[in-house]
Short mmCIF file of C-alpha atoms and ligand atoms in Angstrom, two decimals:
data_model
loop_
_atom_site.label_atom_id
_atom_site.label_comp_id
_atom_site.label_asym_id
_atom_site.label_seq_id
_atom_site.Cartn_x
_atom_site.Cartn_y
_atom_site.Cartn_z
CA UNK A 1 111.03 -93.35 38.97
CA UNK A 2 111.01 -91.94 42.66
CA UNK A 3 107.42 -91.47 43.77
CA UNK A 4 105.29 -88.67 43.58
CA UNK A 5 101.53 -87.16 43.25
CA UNK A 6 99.80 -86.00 40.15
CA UNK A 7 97.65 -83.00 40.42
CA UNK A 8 94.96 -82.14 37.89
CA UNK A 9 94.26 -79.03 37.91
CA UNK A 10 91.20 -77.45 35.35
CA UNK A 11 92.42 -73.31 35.47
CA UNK A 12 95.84 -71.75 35.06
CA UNK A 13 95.06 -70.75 38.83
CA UNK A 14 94.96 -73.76 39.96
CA UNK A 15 98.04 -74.49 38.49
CA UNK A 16 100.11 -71.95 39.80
CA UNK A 17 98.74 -73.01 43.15
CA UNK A 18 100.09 -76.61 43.10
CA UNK A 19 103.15 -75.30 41.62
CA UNK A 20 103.54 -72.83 44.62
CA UNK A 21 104.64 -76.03 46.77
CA UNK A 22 107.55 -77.38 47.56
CA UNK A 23 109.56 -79.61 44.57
CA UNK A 24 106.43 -79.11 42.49
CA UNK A 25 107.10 -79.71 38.62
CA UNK A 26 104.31 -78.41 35.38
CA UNK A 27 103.97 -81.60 33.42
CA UNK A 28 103.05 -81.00 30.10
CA UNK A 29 102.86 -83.88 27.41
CA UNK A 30 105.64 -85.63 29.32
CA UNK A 31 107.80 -86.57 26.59
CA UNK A 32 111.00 -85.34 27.50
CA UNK A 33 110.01 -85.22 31.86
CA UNK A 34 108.85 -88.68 31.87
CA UNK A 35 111.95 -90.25 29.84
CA UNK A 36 113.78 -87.74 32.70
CA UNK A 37 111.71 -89.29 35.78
CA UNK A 38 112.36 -92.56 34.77
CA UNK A 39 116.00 -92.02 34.83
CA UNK A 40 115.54 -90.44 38.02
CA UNK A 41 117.15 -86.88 36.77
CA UNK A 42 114.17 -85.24 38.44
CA UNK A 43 112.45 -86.14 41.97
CA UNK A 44 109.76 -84.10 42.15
CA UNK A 45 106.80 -84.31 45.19
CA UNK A 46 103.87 -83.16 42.94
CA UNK A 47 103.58 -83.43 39.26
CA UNK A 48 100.46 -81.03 38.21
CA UNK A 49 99.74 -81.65 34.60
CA UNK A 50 98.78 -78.79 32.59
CA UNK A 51 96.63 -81.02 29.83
CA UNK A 52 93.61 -80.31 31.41
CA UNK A 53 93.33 -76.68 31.28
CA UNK A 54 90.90 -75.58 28.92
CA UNK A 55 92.34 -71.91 28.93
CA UNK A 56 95.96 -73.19 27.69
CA UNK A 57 94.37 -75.20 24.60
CA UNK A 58 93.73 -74.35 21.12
CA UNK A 59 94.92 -72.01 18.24
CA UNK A 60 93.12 -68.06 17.33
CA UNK A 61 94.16 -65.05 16.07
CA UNK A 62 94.48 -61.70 17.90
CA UNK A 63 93.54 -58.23 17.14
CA UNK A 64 97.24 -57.22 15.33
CA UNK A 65 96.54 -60.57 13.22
CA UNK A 66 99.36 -62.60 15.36
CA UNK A 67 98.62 -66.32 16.02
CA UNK A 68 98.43 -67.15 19.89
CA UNK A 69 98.64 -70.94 20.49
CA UNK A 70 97.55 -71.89 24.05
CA UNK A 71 100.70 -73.62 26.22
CA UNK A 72 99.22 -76.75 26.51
CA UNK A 73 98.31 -76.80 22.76
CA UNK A 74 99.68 -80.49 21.20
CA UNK A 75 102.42 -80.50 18.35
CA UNK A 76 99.50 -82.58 16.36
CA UNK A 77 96.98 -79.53 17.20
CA UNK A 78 99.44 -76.97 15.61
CA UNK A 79 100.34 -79.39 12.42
CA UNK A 80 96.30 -79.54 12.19
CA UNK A 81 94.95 -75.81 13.18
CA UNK A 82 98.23 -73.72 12.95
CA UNK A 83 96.84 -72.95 8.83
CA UNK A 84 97.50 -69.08 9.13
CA UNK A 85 101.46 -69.74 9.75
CA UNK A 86 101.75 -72.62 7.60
CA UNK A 87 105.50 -73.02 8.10
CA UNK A 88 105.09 -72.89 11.69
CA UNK A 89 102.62 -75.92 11.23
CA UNK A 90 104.97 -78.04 9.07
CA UNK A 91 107.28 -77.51 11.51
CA UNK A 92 105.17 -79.16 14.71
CA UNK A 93 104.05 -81.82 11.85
CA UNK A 94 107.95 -82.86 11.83
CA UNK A 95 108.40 -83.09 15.49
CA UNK A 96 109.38 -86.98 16.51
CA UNK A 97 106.54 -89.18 15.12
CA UNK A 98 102.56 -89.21 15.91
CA UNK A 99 102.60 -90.54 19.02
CA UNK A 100 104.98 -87.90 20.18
CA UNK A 101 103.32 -85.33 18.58
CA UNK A 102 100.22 -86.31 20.36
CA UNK A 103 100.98 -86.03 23.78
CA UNK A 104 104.31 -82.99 23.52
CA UNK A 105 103.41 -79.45 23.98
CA UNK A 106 104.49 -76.26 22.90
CA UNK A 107 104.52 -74.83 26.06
CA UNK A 108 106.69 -78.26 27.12
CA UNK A 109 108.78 -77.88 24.37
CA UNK A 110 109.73 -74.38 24.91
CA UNK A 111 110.55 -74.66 28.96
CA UNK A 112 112.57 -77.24 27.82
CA UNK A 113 114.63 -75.66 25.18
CA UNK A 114 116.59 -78.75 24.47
CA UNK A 115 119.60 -77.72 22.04
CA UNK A 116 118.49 -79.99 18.96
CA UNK A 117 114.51 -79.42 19.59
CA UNK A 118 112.40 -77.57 16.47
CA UNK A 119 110.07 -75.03 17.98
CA UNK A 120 112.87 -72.61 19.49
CA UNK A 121 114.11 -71.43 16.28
CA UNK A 122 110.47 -70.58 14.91
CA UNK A 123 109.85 -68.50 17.92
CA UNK A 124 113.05 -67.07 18.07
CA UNK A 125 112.64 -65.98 13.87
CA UNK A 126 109.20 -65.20 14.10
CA UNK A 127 110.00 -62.80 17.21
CA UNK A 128 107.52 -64.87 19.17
CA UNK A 129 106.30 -63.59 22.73
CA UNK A 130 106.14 -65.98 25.24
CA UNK A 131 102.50 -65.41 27.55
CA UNK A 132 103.51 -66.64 31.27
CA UNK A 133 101.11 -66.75 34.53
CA UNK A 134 102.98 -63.65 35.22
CA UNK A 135 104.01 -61.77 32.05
CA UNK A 136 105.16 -61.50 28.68
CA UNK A 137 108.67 -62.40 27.34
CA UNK A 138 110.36 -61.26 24.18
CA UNK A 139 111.92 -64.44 22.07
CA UNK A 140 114.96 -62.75 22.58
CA UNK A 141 114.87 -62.80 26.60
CA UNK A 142 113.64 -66.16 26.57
CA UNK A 143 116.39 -68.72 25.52
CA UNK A 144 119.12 -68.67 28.25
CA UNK A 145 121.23 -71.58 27.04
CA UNK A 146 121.05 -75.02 27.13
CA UNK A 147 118.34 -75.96 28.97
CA UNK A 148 117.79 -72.94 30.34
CA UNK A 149 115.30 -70.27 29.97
CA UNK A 150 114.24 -66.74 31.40
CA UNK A 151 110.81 -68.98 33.39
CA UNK A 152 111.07 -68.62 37.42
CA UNK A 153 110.65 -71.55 38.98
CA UNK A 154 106.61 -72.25 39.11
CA UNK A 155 105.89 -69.82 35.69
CA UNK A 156 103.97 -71.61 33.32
CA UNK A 157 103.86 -70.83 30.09
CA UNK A 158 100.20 -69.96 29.36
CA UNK A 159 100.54 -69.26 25.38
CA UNK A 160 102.78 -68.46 22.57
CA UNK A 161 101.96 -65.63 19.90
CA UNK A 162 103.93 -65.54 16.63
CA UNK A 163 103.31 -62.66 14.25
CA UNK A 164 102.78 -63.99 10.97
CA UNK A 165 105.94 -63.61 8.39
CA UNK A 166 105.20 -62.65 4.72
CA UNK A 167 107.11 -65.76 3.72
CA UNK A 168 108.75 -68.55 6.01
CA UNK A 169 110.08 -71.83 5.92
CA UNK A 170 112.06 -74.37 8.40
CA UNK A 171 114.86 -76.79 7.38
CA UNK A 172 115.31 -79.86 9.59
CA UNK A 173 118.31 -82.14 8.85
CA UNK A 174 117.11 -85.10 10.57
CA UNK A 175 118.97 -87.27 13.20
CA UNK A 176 117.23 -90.23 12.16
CA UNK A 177 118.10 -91.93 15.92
CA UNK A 178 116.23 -89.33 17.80
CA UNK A 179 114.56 -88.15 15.19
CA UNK A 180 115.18 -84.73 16.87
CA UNK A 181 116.79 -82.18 14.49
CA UNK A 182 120.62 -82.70 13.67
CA UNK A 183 121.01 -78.90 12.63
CA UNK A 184 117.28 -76.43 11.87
CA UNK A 185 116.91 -73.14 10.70
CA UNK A 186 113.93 -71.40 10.48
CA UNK A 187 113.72 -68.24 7.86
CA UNK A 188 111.12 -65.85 8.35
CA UNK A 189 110.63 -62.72 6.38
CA UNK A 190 108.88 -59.70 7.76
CA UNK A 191 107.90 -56.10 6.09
CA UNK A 192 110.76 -54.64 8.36
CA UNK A 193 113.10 -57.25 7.79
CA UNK A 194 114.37 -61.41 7.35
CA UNK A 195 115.42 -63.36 10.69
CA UNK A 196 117.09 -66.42 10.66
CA UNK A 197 117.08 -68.85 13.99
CA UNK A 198 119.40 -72.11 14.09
CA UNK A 199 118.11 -74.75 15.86
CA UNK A 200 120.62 -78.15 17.04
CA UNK A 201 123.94 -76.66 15.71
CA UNK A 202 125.64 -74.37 19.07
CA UNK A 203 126.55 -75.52 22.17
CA UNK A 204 124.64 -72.43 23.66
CA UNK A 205 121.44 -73.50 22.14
CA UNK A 206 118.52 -71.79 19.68
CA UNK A 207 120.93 -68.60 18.31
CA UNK A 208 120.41 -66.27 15.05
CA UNK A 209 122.18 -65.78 12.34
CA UNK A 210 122.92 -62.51 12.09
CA UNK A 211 125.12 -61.98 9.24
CA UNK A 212 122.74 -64.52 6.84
CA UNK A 213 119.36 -61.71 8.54
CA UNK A 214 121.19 -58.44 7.23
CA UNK A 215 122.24 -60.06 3.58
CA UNK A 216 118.66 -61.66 3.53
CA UNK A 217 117.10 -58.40 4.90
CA UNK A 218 118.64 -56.46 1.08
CA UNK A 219 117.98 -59.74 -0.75
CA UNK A 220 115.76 -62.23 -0.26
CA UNK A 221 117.66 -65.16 -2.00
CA UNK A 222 119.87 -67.68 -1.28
CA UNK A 223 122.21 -66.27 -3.79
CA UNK A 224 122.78 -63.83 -0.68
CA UNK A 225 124.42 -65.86 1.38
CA UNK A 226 127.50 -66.49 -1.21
CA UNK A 227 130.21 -64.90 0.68
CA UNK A 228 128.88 -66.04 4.08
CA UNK A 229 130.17 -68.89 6.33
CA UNK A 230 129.34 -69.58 9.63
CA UNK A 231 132.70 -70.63 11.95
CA UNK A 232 132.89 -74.39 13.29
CA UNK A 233 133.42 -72.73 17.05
CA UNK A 234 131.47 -73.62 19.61
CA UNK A 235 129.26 -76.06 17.72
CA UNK A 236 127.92 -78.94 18.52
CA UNK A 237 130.79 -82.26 17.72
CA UNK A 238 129.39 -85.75 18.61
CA UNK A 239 129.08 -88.94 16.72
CA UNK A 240 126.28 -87.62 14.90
CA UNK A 241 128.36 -84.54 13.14
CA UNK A 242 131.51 -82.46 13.65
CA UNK A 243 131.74 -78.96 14.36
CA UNK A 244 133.13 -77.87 11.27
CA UNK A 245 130.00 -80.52 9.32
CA UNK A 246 127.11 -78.54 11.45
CA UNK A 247 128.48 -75.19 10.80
CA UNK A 248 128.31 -76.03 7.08
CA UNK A 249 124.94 -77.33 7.29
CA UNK A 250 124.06 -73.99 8.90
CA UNK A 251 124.50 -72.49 5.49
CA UNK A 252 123.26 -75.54 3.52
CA UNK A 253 119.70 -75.03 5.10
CA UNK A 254 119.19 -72.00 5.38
CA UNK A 255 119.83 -71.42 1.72
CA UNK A 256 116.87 -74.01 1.24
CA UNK A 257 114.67 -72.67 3.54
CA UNK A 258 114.92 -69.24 1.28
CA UNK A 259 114.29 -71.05 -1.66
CA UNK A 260 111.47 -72.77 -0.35
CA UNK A 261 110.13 -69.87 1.52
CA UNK B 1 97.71 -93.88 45.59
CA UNK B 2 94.47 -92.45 43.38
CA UNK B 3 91.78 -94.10 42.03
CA UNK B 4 91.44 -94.06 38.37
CA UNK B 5 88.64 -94.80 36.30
CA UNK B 6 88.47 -95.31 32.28
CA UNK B 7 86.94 -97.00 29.66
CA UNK B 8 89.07 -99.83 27.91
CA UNK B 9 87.64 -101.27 24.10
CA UNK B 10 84.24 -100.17 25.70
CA UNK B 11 84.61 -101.49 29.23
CA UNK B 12 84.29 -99.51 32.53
CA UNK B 13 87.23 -100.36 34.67
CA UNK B 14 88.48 -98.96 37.91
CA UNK B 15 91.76 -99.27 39.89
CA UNK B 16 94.20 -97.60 42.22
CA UNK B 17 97.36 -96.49 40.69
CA UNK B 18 100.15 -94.46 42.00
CA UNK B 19 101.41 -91.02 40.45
CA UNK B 20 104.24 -93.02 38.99
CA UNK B 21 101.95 -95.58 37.51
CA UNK B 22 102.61 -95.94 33.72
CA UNK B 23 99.40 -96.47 31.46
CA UNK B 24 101.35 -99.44 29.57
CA UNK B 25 101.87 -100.81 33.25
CA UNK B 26 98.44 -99.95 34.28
CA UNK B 27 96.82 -102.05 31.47
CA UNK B 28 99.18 -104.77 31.58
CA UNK B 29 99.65 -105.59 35.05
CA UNK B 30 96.65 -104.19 37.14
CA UNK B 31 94.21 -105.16 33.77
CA UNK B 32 96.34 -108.13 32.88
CA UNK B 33 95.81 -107.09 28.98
CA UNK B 34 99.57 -108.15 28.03
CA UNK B 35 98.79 -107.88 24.80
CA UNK B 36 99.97 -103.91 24.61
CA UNK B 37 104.02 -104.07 24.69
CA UNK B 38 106.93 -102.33 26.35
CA UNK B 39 109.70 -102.58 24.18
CA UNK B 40 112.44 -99.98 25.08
CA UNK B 41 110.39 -97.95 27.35
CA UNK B 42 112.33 -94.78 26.20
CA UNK B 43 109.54 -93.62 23.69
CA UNK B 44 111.44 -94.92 20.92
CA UNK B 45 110.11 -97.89 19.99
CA UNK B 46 106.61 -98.10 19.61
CA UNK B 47 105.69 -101.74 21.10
CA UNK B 48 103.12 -99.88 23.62
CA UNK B 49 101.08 -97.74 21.35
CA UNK B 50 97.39 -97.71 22.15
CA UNK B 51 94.58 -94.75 21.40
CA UNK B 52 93.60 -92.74 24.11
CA UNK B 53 90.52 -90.57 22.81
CA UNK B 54 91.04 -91.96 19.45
CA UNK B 55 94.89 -90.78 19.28
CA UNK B 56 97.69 -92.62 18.85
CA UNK B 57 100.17 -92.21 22.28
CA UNK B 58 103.11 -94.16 23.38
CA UNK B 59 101.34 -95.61 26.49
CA UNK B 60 104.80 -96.10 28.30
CA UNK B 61 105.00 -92.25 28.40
CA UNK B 62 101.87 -91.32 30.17
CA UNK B 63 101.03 -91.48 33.26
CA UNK B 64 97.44 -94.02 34.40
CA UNK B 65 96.24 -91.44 36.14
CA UNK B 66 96.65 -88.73 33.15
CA UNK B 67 94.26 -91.18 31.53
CA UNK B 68 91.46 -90.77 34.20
CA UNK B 69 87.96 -90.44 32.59
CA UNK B 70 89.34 -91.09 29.21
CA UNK B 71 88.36 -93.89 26.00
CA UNK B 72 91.17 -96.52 25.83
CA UNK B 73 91.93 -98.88 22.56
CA UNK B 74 94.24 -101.09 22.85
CA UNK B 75 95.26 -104.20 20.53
CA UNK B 76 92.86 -106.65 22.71
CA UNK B 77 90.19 -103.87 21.15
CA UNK B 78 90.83 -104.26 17.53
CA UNK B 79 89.56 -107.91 16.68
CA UNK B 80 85.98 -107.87 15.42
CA UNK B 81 82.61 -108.46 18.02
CA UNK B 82 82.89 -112.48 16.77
CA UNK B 83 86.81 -112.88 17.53
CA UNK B 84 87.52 -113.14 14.10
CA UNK B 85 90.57 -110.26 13.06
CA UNK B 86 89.76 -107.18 11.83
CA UNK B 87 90.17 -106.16 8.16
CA UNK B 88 93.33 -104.49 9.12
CA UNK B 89 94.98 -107.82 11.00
CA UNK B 90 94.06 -109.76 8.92
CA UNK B 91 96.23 -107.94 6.24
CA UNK B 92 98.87 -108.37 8.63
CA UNK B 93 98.51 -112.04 8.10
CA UNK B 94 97.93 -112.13 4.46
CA UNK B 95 100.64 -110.23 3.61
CA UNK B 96 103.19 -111.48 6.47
CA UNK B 97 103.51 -107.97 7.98
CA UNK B 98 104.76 -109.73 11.32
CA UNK B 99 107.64 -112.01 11.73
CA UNK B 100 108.07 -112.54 15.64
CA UNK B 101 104.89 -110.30 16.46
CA UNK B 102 106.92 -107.90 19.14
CA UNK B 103 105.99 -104.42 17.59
CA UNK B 104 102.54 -105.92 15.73
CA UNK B 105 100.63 -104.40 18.82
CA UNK B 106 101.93 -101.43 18.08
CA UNK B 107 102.12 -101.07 14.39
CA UNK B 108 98.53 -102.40 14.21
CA UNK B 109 97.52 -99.51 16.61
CA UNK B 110 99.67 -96.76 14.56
CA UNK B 111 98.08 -98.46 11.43
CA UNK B 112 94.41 -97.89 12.47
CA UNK B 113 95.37 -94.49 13.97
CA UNK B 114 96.60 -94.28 10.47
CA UNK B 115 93.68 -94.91 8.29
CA UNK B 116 91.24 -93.11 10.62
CA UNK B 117 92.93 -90.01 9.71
CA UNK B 118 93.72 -90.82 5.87
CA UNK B 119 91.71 -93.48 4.76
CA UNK B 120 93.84 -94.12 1.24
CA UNK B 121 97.47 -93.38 2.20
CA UNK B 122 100.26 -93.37 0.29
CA UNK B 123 103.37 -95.88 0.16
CA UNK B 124 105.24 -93.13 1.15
CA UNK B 125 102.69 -91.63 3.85
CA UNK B 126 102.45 -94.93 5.42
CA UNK B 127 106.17 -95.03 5.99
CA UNK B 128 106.14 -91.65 7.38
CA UNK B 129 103.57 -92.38 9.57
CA UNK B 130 105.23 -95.44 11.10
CA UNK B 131 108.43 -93.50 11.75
CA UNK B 132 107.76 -93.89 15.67
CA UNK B 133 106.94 -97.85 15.48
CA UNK B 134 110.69 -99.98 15.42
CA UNK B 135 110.34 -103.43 13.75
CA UNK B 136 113.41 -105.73 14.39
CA UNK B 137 112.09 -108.57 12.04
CA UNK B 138 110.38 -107.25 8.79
CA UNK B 139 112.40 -104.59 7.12
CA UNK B 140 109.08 -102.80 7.01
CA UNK B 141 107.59 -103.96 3.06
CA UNK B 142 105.50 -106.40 4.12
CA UNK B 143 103.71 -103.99 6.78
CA UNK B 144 103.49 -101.42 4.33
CA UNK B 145 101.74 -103.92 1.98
CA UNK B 146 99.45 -104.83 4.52
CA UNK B 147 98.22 -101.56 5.45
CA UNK B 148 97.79 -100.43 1.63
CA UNK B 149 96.24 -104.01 1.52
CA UNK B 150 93.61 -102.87 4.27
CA UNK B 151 92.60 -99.58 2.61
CA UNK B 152 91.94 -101.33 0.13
CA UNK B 153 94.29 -100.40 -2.16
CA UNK B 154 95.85 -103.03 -5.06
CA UNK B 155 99.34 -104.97 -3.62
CA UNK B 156 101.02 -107.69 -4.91
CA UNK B 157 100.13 -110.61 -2.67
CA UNK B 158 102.82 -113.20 -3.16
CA UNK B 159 104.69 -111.63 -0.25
CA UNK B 160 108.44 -113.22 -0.99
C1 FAD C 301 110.91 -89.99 20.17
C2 FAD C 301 110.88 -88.50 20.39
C3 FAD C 301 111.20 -87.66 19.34
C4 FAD C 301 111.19 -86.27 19.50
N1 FAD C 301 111.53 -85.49 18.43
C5 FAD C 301 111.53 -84.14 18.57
C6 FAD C 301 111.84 -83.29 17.48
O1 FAD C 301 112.09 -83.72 16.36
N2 FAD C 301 111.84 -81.95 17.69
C7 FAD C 301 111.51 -81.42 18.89
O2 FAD C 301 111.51 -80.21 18.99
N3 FAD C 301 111.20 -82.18 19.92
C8 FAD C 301 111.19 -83.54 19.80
N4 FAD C 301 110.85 -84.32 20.87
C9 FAD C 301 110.52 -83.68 22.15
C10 FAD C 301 109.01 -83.37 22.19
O3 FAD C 301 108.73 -82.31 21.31
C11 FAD C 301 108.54 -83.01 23.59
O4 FAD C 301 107.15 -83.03 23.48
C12 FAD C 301 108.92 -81.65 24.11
O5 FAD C 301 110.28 -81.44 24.10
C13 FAD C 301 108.48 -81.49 25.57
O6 FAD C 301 107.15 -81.17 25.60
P1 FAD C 301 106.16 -81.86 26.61
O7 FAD C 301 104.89 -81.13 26.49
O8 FAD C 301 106.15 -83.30 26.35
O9 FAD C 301 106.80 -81.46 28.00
P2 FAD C 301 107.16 -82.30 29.29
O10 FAD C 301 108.00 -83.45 28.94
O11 FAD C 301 105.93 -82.58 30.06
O12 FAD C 301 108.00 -81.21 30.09
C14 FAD C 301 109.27 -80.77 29.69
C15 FAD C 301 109.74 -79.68 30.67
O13 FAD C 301 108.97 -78.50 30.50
C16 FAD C 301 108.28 -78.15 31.71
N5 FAD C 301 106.97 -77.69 31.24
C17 FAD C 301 106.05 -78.40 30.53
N6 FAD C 301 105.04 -77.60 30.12
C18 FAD C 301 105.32 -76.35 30.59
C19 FAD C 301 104.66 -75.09 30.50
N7 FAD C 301 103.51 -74.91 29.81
N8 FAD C 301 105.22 -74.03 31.12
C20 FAD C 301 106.40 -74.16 31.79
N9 FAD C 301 107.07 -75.32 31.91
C21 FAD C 301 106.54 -76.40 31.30
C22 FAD C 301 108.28 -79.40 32.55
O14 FAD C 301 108.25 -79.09 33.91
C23 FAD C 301 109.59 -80.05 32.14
O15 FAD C 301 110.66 -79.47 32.81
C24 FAD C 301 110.85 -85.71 20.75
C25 FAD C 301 110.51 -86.55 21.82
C26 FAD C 301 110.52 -87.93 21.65
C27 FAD C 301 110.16 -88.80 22.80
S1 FES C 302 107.84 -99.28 25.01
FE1 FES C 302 106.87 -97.39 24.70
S2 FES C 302 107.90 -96.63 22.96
FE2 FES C 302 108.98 -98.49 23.37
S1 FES C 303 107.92 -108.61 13.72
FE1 FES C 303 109.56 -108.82 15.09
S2 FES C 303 109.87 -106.76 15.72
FE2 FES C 303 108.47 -106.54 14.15
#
């Protein structure tokens, strides 16, 4: 790792402060960023760790009945307090292993948006809104490709709030390596209609499946997705799985997250 | 270069670490407690698990100084007041749940971590549990025995 400083800041304010500076970087539960650092992928002046602000921890509901989860909030915290959504808290109990789960964030997991990583397809099906320092981002907005999402450089992500589905469930085929998921979907089921987010499978990231959402939408079983198929371009091919074996899988679990929805 | 202070198994301790400054480097070279080990130091393996708080973290990703102020455990923690093992090493003896002793530190840690949370787990909930804690040596039984072992729960002792 090059060297750098590690600021502590208590309010979201002070945050945004430190990360006003030049080659300033959020650190969240360091997970992915300090694997990164110690490859030297990133050379940042100032880390300022986020774990310390009271005002980005913990789980509530708002007025409309949506859960908010602070952006700080620990993948263990949401597998433990996330009871109101509890498909969204399976999902953060499934993330890596304990330890992981201990220390990664939400927030970290999100400005991340690694291709194979869980929580982007449960925002991206639950219609999730993204809370910044500076304003409020549809799911839809958010995911900008691998890697890449709609944050400005310095914009922390200050909370998450997921209206709650009438029925929901995420699939994870594991990559038992990384432990990461080899292809996700997350099914969620709303009064106005069924959204479907795959996680791990395209080469442009978190996408939805919009053809499985409109046959869901009229019938809420996996019988519904029959005639579908989902086309082996542009996903993912490594050692792990083909394009052609993910695009199948696509199907494969989202069929049993209906059924187990 | 900050100055850091936590608690370690129930000790004050002090010392000046740089941003960079790993806790599993922290403890063993500044504290010269070598007992917590860096395996990989990826996050895959395990080796350098230690409570912070009373939760489990991979002390090879987190930073010394994100552990200012906090409660540290580490495997030099574990033994009882007298020396003698705990309940929970010992089963690791009795039952053979260590071969060359690389990951013990760690599996011990994720172990106690474990049973703090769910005092009666499950063969399978044990395995699930361990899923961040590599063992080269074992293939995993005899740890599993020793942890059912230590919540007291019946296993077969003749550990072949
Ligand atoms: C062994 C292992 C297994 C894993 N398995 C999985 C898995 O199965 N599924 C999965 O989804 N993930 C998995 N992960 C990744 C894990 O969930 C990470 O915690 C997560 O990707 C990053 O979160 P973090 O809080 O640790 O962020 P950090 O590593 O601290 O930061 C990641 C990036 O986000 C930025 N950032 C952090 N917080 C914020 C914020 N609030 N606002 C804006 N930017 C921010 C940082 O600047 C950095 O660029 C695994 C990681 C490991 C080590
Ligand atoms: S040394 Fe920390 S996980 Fe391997
Ligand atoms: S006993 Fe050798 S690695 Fe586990």
């Amino acid at each position: 790792m090059y060297a750098f400083n590690i600021e502590r800041p208590s309010t979201i304010a002070g945050a945004v402060d430190a990360l006003a500076k030049d080659e300033a970087q959020a650190l969240g539960g360091g997970q992915t960023l300090i694997p990164t650092l110690k490859q030297r992928l990133a050379s940042p002046d100032t880390l300022v760790s986020l774990t310390g602000i009271p005002e980005m921890q913990g789980i509530c509901t708002a007025d409309d009945g949506a859960l908010c989860i602070g952006g700080a909030t620990s993948h263990a915290a949401v597998a433990a307090g996330a009871s109101a959504y509890p498909a969204l808290a399976a999902l953060a109990g499934g993330v890596g292993d304990p330890a992981v789960r201990n220390r990664g964030t939400i927030g970290g997991s999100l400005a991340n948006n690694d291709p194979s990583a869980c929580y982007p397809s449960a925002v991206l099906a639950s219609d999730a809104t993204i809370v910044t320092n500076a304003r409020e981002i549809a799911a839809d907005d958010f995911f900008d490709g691998l890697f890449a999402t709609a944050l400005d450089e310095g914009e922390i992500i200050t909370e998450v709030r997921f209206p709650v589905p009438e029925a929901a469930n995420y699939q994870k085929f594991l990559q038992p390596a990384s432990r990461f998921a080899l292809v996700g979907v997350f099914v969620a089921k709303y009064a106005d209609g069924v959204r479907v987010a795959v996680t791990g499978a395209s080469e442009d990231g978190v996408f939805r499946w919009s053809d499985a959402e409109a046959a869901l939408s009229g019938n809420f079983s996996a019988s519904a997705l029959a005639e579908l198929s989902v086309p082996a371009d542009g996903m993912i091919a490594d050692l792990h799985g083909s394009a052609e074996y993910r695009a199948h899988l696509v199907k494969v679990m989202t069929g049993r997250a209906v059924s187990a929805a | 270069m900050t100055e850091v202070k936590m608690t370690v198994n129930g000790k004050a301790v002090s010392g000046t670490v740089e941003g960079r400054t790993l806790l599993s480097q922290f403890l063993r070279e500044d504290l010269e407690m070598t007992g917590t080990h860096i395996g990989c130091d990826t996050s895959q393996c395990g080796a350098c698990v230690v409570h912070v708080d009373g939760q489990a973290v991979k002390s090879c990703a987190m930073f010394a100084a994100e552990a200012d102020g906090a409660e540290v455990t580490t495997i030099e923690g574990m033994a009882n007041a007298d020396g003698s093992l705990s309940t929970l090493q010992q089963a690791f003896q009795d039952h053979h749940g260590l071969q060359c002793g690389f990951c013990t530190p760690g599996m011990v840690m994720s172990a106690a971590a474990l049973l703090a949370e769910n005092p009666k787990p499950s063969e399978a909930e044990i395995r699930h549990y361990l899923e961040g804690n590599i063992c080269r040596c074992t293939g995993y039984h005899n740890i599993v025995k020793a942890i059912q072992a230590a919540s007291g729960q019946d296993v077969a002792i003749a550990a072949e």
